[in-house]
Tab-separated table of C-alpha atoms in Angstrom:
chain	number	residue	atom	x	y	z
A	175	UNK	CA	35.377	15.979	9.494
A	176	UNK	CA	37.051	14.602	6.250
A	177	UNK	CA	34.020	13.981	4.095
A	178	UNK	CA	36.179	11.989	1.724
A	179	UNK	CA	35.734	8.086	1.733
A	180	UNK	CA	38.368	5.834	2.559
A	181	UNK	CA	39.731	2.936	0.192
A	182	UNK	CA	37.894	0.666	3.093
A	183	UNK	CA	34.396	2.646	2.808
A	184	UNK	CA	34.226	2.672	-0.998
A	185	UNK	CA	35.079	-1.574	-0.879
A	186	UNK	CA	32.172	-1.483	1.587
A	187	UNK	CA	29.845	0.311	-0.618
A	188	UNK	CA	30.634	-2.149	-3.598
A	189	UNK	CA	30.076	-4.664	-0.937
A	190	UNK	CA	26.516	-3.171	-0.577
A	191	UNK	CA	26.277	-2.896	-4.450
A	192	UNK	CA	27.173	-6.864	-4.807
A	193	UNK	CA	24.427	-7.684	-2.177
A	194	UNK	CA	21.647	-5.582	-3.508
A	195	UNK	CA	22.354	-7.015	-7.549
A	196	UNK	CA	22.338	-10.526	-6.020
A	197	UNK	CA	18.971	-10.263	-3.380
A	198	UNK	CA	17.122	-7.336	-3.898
A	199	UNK	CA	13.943	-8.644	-6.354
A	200	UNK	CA	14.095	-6.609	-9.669
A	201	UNK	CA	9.974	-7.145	-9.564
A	202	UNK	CA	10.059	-5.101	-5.353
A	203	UNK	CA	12.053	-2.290	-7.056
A	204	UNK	CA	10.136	-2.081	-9.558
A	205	UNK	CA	7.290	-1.202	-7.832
A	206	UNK	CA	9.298	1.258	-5.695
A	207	UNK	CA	10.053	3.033	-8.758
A	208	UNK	CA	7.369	3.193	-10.068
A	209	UNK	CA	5.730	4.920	-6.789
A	210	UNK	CA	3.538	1.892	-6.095
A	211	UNK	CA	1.838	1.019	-3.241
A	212	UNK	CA	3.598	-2.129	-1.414
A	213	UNK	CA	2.245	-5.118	0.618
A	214	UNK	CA	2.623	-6.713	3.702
A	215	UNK	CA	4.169	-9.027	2.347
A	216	UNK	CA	6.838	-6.595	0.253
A	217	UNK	CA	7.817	-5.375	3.580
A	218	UNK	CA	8.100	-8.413	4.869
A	219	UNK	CA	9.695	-10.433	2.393
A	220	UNK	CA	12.809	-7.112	2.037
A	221	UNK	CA	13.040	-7.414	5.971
A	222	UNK	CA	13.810	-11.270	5.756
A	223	UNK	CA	16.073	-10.719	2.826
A	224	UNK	CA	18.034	-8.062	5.156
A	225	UNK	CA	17.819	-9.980	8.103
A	226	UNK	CA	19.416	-13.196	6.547
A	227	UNK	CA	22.217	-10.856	5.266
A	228	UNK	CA	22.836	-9.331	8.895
A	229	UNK	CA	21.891	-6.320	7.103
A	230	UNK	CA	18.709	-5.057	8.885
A	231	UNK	CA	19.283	-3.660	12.063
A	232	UNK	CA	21.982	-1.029	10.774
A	233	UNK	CA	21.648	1.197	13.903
A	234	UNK	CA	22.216	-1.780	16.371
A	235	UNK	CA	25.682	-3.079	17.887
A	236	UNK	CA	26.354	-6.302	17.160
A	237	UNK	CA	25.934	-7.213	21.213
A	238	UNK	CA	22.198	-6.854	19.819
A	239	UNK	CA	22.448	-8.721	16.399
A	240	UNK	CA	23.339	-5.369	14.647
A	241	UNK	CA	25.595	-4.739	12.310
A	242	UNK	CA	28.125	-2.540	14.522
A	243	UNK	CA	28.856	-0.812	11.227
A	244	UNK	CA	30.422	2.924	11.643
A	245	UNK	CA	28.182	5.932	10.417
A	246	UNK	CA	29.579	6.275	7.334
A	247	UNK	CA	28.525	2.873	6.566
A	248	UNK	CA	25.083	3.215	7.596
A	249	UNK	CA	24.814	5.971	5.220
A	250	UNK	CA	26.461	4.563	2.480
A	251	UNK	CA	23.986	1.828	3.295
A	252	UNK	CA	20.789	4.196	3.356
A	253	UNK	CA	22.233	5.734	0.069
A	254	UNK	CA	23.050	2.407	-1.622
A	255	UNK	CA	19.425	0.791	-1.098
A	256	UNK	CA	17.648	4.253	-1.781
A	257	UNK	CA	19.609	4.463	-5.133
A	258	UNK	CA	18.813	0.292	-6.272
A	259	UNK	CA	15.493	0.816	-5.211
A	260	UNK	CA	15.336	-1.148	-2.351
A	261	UNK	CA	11.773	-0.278	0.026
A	262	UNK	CA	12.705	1.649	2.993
A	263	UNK	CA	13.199	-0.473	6.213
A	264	UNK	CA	9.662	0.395	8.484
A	265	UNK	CA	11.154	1.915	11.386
A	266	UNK	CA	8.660	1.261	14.191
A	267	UNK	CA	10.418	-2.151	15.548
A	268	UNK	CA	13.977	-1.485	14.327
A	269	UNK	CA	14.616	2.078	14.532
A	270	UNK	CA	12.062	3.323	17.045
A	271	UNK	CA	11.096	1.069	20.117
A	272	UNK	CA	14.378	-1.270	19.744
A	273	UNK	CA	16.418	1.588	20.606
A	274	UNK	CA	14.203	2.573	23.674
A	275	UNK	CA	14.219	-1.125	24.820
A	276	UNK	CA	17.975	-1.245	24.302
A	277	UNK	CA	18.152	1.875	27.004
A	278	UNK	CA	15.126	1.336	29.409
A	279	UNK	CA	13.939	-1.534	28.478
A	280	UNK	CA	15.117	-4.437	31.783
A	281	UNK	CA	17.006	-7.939	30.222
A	282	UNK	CA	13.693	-9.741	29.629
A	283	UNK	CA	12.405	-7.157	27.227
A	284	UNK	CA	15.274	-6.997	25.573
A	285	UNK	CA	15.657	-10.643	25.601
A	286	UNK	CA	12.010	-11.452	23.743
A	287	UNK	CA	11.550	-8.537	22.150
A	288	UNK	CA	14.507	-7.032	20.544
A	289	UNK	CA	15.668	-10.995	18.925
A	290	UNK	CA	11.785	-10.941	17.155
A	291	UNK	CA	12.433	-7.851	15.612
A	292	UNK	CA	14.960	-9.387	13.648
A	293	UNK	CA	13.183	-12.241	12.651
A	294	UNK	CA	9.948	-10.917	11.822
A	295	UNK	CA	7.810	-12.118	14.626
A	296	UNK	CA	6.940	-9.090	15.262
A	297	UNK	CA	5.322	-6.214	13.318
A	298	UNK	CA	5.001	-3.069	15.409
A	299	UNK	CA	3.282	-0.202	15.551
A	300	UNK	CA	3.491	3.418	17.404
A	301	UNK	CA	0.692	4.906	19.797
A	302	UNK	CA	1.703	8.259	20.109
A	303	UNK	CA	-1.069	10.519	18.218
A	304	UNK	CA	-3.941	10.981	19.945
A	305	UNK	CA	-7.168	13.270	19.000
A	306	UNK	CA	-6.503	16.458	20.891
A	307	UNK	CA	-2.533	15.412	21.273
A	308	UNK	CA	-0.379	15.331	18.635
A	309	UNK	CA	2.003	18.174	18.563
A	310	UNK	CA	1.250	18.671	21.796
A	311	UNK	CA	1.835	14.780	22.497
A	312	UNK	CA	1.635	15.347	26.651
A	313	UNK	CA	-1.878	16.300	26.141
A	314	UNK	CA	-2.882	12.561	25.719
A	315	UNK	CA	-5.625	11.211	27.239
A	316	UNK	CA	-5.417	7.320	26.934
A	317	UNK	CA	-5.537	5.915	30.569
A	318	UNK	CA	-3.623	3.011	32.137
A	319	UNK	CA	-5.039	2.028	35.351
A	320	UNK	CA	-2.829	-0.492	37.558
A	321	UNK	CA	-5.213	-3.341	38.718
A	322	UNK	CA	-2.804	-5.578	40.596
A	323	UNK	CA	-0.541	-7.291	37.860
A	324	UNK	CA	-2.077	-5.618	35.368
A	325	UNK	CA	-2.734	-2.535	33.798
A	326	UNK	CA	-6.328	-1.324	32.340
A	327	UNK	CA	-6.118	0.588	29.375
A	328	UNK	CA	-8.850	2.944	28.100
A	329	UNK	CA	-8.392	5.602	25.219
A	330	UNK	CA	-7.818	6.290	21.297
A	331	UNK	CA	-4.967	6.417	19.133
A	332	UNK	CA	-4.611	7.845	15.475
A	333	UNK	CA	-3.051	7.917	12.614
A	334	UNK	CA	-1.325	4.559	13.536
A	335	UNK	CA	1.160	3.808	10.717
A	336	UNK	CA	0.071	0.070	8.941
A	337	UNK	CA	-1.763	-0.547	12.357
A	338	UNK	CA	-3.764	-3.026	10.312
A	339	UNK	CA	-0.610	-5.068	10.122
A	340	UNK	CA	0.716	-4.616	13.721
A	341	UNK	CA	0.965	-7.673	15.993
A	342	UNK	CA	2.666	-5.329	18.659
A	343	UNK	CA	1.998	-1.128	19.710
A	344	UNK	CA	4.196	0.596	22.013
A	345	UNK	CA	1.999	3.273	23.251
A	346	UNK	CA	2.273	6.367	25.985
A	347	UNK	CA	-0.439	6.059	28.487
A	348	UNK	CA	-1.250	8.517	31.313
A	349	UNK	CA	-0.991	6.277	34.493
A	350	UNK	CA	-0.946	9.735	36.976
A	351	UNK	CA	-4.006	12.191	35.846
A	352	UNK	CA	-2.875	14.065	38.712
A	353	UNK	CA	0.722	15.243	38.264
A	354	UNK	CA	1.582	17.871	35.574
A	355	UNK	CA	1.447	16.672	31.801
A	356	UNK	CA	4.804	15.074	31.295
A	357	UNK	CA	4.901	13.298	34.890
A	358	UNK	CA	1.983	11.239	34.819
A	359	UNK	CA	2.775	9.116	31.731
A	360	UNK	CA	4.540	5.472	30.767
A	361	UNK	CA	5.760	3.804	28.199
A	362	UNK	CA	3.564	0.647	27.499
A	363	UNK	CA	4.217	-2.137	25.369
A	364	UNK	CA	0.912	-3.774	24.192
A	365	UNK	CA	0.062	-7.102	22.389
A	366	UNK	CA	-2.764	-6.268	19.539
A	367	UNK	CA	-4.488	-9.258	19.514
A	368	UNK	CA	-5.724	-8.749	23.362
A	369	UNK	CA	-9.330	-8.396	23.711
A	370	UNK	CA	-11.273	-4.900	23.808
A	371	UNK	CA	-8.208	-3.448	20.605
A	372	UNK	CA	-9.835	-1.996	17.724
A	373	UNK	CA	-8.378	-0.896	14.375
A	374	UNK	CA	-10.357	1.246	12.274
A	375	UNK	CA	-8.774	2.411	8.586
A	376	UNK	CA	-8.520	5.990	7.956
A	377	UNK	CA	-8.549	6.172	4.410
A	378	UNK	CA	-6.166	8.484	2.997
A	379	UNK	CA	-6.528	10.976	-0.102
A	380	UNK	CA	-4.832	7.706	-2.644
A	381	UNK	CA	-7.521	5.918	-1.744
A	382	UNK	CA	-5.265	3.768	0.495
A	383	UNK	CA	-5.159	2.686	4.262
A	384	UNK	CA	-1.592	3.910	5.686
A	385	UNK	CA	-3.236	5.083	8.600
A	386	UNK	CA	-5.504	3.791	11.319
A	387	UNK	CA	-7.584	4.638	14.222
A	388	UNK	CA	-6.305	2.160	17.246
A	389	UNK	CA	-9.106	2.193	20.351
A	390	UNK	CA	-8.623	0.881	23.926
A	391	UNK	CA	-11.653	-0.368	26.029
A	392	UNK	CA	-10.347	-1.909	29.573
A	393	UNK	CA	-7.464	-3.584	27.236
A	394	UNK	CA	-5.458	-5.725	30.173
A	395	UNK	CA	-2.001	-5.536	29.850
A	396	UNK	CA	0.871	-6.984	32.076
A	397	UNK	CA	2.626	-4.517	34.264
A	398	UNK	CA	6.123	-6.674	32.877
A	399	UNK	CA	5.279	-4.602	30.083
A	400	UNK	CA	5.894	-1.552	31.411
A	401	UNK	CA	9.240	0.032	29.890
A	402	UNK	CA	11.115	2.029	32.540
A	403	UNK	CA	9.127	3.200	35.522
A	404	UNK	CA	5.616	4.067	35.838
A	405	UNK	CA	5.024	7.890	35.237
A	406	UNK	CA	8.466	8.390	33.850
A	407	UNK	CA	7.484	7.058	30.396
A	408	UNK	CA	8.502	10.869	28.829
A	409	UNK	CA	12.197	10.486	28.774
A	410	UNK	CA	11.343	7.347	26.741
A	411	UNK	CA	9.144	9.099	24.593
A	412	UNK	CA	11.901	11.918	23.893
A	413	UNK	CA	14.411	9.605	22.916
A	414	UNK	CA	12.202	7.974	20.538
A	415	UNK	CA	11.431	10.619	18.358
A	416	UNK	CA	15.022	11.737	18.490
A	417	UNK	CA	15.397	8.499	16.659
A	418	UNK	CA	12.330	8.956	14.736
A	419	UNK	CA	13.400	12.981	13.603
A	420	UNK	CA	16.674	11.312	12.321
A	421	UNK	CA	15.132	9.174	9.952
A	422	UNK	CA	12.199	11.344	8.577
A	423	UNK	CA	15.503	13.099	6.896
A	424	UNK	CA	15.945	10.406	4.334
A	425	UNK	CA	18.745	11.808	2.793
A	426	UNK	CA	19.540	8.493	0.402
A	427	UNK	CA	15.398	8.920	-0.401
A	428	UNK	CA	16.194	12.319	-1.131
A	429	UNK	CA	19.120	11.791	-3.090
A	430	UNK	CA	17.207	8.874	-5.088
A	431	UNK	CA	14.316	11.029	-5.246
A	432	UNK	CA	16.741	13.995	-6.852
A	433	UNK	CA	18.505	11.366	-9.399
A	434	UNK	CA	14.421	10.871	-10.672
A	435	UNK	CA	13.808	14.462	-10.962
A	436	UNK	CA	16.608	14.882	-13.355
A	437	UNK	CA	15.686	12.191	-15.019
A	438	UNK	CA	12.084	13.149	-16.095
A	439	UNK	CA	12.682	16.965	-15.653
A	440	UNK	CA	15.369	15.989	-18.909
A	441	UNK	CA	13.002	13.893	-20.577
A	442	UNK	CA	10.256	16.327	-20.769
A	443	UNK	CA	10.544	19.916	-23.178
A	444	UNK	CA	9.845	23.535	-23.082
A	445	UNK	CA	10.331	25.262	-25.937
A	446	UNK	CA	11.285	22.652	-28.095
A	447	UNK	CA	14.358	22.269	-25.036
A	448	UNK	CA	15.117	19.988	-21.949
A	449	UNK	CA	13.224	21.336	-18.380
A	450	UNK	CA	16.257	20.751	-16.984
A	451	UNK	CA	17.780	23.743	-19.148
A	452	UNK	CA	14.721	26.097	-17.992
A	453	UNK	CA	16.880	28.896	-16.327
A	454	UNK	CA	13.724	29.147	-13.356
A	455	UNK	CA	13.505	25.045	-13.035
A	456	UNK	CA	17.461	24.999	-13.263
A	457	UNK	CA	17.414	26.945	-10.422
A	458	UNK	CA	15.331	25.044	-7.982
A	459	UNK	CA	17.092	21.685	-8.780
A	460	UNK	CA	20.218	23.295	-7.895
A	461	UNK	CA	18.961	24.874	-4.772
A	462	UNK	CA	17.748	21.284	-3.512
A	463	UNK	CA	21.090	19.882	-4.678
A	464	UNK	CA	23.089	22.224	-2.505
A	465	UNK	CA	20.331	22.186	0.394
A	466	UNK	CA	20.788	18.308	0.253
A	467	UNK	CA	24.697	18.263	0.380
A	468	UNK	CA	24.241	20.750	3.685
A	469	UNK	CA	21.915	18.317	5.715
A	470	UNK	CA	24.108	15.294	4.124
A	471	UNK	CA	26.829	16.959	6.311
A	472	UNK	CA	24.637	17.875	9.435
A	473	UNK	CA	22.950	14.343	9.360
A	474	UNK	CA	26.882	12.672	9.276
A	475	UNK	CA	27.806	14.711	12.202
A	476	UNK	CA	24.666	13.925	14.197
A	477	UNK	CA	25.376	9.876	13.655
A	478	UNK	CA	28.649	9.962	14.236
A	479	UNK	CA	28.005	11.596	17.871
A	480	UNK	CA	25.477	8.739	17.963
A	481	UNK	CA	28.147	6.391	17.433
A	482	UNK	CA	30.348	7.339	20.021
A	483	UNK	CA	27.870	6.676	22.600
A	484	UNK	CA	25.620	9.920	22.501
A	485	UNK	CA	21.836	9.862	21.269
A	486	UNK	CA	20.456	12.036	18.515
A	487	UNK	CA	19.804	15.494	20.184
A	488	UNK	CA	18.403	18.533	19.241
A	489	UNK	CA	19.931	18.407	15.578
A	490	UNK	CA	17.469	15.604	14.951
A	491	UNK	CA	14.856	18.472	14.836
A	492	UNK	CA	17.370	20.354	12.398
A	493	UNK	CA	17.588	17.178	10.549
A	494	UNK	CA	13.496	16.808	10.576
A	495	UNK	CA	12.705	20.293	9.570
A	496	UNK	CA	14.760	20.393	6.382
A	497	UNK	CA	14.335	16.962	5.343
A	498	UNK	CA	11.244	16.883	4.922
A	499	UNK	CA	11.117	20.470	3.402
A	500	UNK	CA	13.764	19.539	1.102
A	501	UNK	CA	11.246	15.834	-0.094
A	502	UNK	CA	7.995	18.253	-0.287
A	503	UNK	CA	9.838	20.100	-2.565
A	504	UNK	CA	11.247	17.261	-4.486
A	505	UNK	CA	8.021	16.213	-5.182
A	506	UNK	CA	6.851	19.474	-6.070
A	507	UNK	CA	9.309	19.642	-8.538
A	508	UNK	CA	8.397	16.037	-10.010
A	509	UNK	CA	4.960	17.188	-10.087
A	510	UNK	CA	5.802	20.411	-12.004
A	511	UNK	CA	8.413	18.533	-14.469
A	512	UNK	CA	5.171	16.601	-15.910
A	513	UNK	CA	2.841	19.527	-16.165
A	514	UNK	CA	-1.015	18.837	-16.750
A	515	UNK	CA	-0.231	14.484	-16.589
A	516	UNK	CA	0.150	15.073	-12.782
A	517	UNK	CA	-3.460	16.185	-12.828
A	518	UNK	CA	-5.302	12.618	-13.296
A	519	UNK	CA	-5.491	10.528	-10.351
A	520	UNK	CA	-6.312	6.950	-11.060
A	521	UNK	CA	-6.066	5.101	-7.754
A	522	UNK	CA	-6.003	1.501	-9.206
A	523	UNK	CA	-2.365	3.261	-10.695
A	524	UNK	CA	-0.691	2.770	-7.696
A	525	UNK	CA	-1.175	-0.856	-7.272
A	526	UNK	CA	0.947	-3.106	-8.986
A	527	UNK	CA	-1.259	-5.322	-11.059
A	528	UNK	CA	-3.491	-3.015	-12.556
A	529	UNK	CA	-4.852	-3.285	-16.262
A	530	UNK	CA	-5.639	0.736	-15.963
A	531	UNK	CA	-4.023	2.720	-18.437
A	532	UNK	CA	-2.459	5.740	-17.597
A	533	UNK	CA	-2.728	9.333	-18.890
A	534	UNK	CA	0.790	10.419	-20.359
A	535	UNK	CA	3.804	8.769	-19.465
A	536	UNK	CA	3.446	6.677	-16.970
A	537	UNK	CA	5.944	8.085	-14.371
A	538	UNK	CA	3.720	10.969	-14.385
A	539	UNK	CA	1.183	8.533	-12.637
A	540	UNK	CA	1.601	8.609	-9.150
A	541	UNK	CA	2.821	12.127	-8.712
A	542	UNK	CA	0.123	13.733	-7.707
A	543	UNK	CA	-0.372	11.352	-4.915
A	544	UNK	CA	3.347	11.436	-3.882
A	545	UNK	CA	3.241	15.337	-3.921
A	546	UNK	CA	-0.254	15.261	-1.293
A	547	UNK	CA	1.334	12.672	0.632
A	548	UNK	CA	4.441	14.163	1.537
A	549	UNK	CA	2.732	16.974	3.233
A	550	UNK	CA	2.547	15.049	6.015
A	551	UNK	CA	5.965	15.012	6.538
A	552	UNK	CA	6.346	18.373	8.018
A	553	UNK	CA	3.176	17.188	10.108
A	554	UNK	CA	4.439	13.824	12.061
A	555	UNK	CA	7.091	12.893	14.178
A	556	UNK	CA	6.627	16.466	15.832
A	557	UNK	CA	5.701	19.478	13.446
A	558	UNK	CA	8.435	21.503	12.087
A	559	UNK	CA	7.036	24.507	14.123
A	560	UNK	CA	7.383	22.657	17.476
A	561	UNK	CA	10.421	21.358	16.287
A	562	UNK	CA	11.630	24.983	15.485
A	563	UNK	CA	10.855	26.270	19.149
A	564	UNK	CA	12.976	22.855	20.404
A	565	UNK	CA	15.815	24.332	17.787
A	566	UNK	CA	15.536	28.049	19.624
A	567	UNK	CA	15.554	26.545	23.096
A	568	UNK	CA	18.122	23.817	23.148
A	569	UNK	CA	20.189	25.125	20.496
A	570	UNK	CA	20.137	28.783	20.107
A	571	UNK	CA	18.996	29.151	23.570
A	572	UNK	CA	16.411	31.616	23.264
């Protein structure tokens, strides 16, 4: 793999430059700097300023609205937006059940559903998690009985991702209590404003609602909006998180996130010097900076196999595992850089119009918060141990 760019890849990424000076609101990455919390609306408005552009569905070919662009464009793209300060794009409609419609999904789902992603009718939503399953996802209990042309959902969900936003969850139900754990289950696509759904907000260390409790009582749904066949939902759930794996790395958050460490690890003194010339704190910048160039390779290699018509396989649980080790210990680091101003926690901080003043510099702010939060990456999406065990079966074959 020549991991040089090309004349044509480095006019692309000043293409991506132009486009984020011109649309990208100075006041949205602002806030993303600063390690605010964003809106609805944020989310929404980026998304309509991408989709406008053709710029939002990066993963999709064009025969989908995509952008068809190669991988090294999608992650100059990823590292472009990261490093302007652009939000992340929420994956749960683009990145997660668009690419399970695009391969199980029949013409008519892909027909409504995949066009409304793009436009923003849509806000989705995942039901994976359950109490009692979430590493162990084909322990879940929520059932879907088939009553003629409908199904009749009963259960719980958890730790549904901006479920208070959702118009739309695709969710794994167990439709066959009978057969053995992964052959009894299906890949539902539910409306959230049908009667008997019930969001309840988990409300997280911050202070803030990122997370939700979804519940199910006789929900009706239409058996059209069942997503391959009935008790062979699992191979839909499996590519999923492949998909999902791949972008928990974040490698242009990472590198953004690095750039920022450098920057207030410099600002701040020991001794009278720079952090950043601490031989100990030296050290573990330049450990992530090398760990970070590594899984910048690995994650190239695993999109370009993508790209030539494979899916994300068993690297995407590479890719999971040290991404998110790699942003714990970013943060970490951040924390560290700041010293005893990472301590306060004002949770008015993190909103945007706040007349709150912080302790210390206010960078140091929302570190604390950021540092707890990221824990959770080694959590979702699959734990890193599972994801370990899928590394020494598939891949080491142990």
């Amino acid at each position: 793999m020549d991991l040089h760019y090309t004349p044509e890849e480095e006019a692309f990424r000043e293409e991506i430059r132009d486009f984020l000076r011109e649309k990208l609101p100075p006041e949205l990455a602002a806030k993303v700097r600063g390690g605010k919390r964003l809106t609805k609306a944020d989310h929404e408005r980026w998304h309509a300023i991408l989709s406008a552009a053709g710029y939002l569905a990066v993963n999709w070919p064009r025969a989908y609205g995509g952008t068809g662009w190669s991988p090294v464009q999608r992650h100059i793209f990823d590292e472009e937006t990261a490093a302007a300060g652009a939000p992340a794009v929420l994956a749960f409609g683009v990145n997660m059940v668009a690419p399970v419609l695009m391969k199980f999904g029949t013409q008519a789902q892909k027909d409504y559903y995949l066009p409304r992603i793009l436009d923003g009718s849509d806000w989705w939503c995942q039901g994976y998690s359950e109490p009692g399953a979430g590493s162990d996802l084909a322990g879940l209990k929520t059932r879907a009985e088939r009553d003629g042309e409908h199904y009749v959902v009963n259960g719980q969900k958890t730790w549904t991702t901006l479920g208070q936003y959702a118009n739309k969850i695709f969710c794994l139900v167990r439709t066959d209590p009978q057969a053995k754990k992964q052959e009894g289950i299906s890949f539902l696509l539910i409306d959230m404003t049908t009667p008997g759904i019930t969001v309840r907000p988990i409300i997280t260390l911050d202070g803030g609602r990122e997370v939700n409790e979804v519940f199910f009582d006789n929900v009706l749904v239409p058996v059209e909006n069942l997503v391959g066949e009935e008790n062979k939902g699992w191979p839909c759930a499996k590519y999923l998180l492949t998909h999902e794996r791949t972008g928990i790395a974040g490698i242009g958050q990472a590198k953004a996130a690095l750039q920022h460490l450098k920057s207030v690890a410099g600002r701040q003194l020991k001794h009278g010097r720079p952090l950043t010339e601490d031989p100990t704190f030296a050290r573990r910048i330049a450990r992530v900076e090398i760990d970070l160039m590594a899984l910048e390779t690995t994650n190239l290699r695993v999109i370009a196999e993508a790209q030539s018509g494979g899916a994300p396989g068993a690297e995407s649980s590479l890719l999971k595992i040290n991404g998110s080790v790699l942003r714990q210990e970013i943060t970490d680091l951040l924390r560290r850089s700041v010293g005893p101003y990472a301590l306060p926690f004002l949770s008015e901080l993190m909103d945007a119009e706040t007349n709150q003043t912080p302790v210390g510099p206010a960078e140091a702010a929302p570190l604390a918060a950021e540092y707890f939060n990221r824990r959770k990456l080694s959590i979702y999406g699959g734990s890193n141990e599972i994801q370990k065990t899928i590394v020494a079966k598939a891949i080491l074959g142990l």
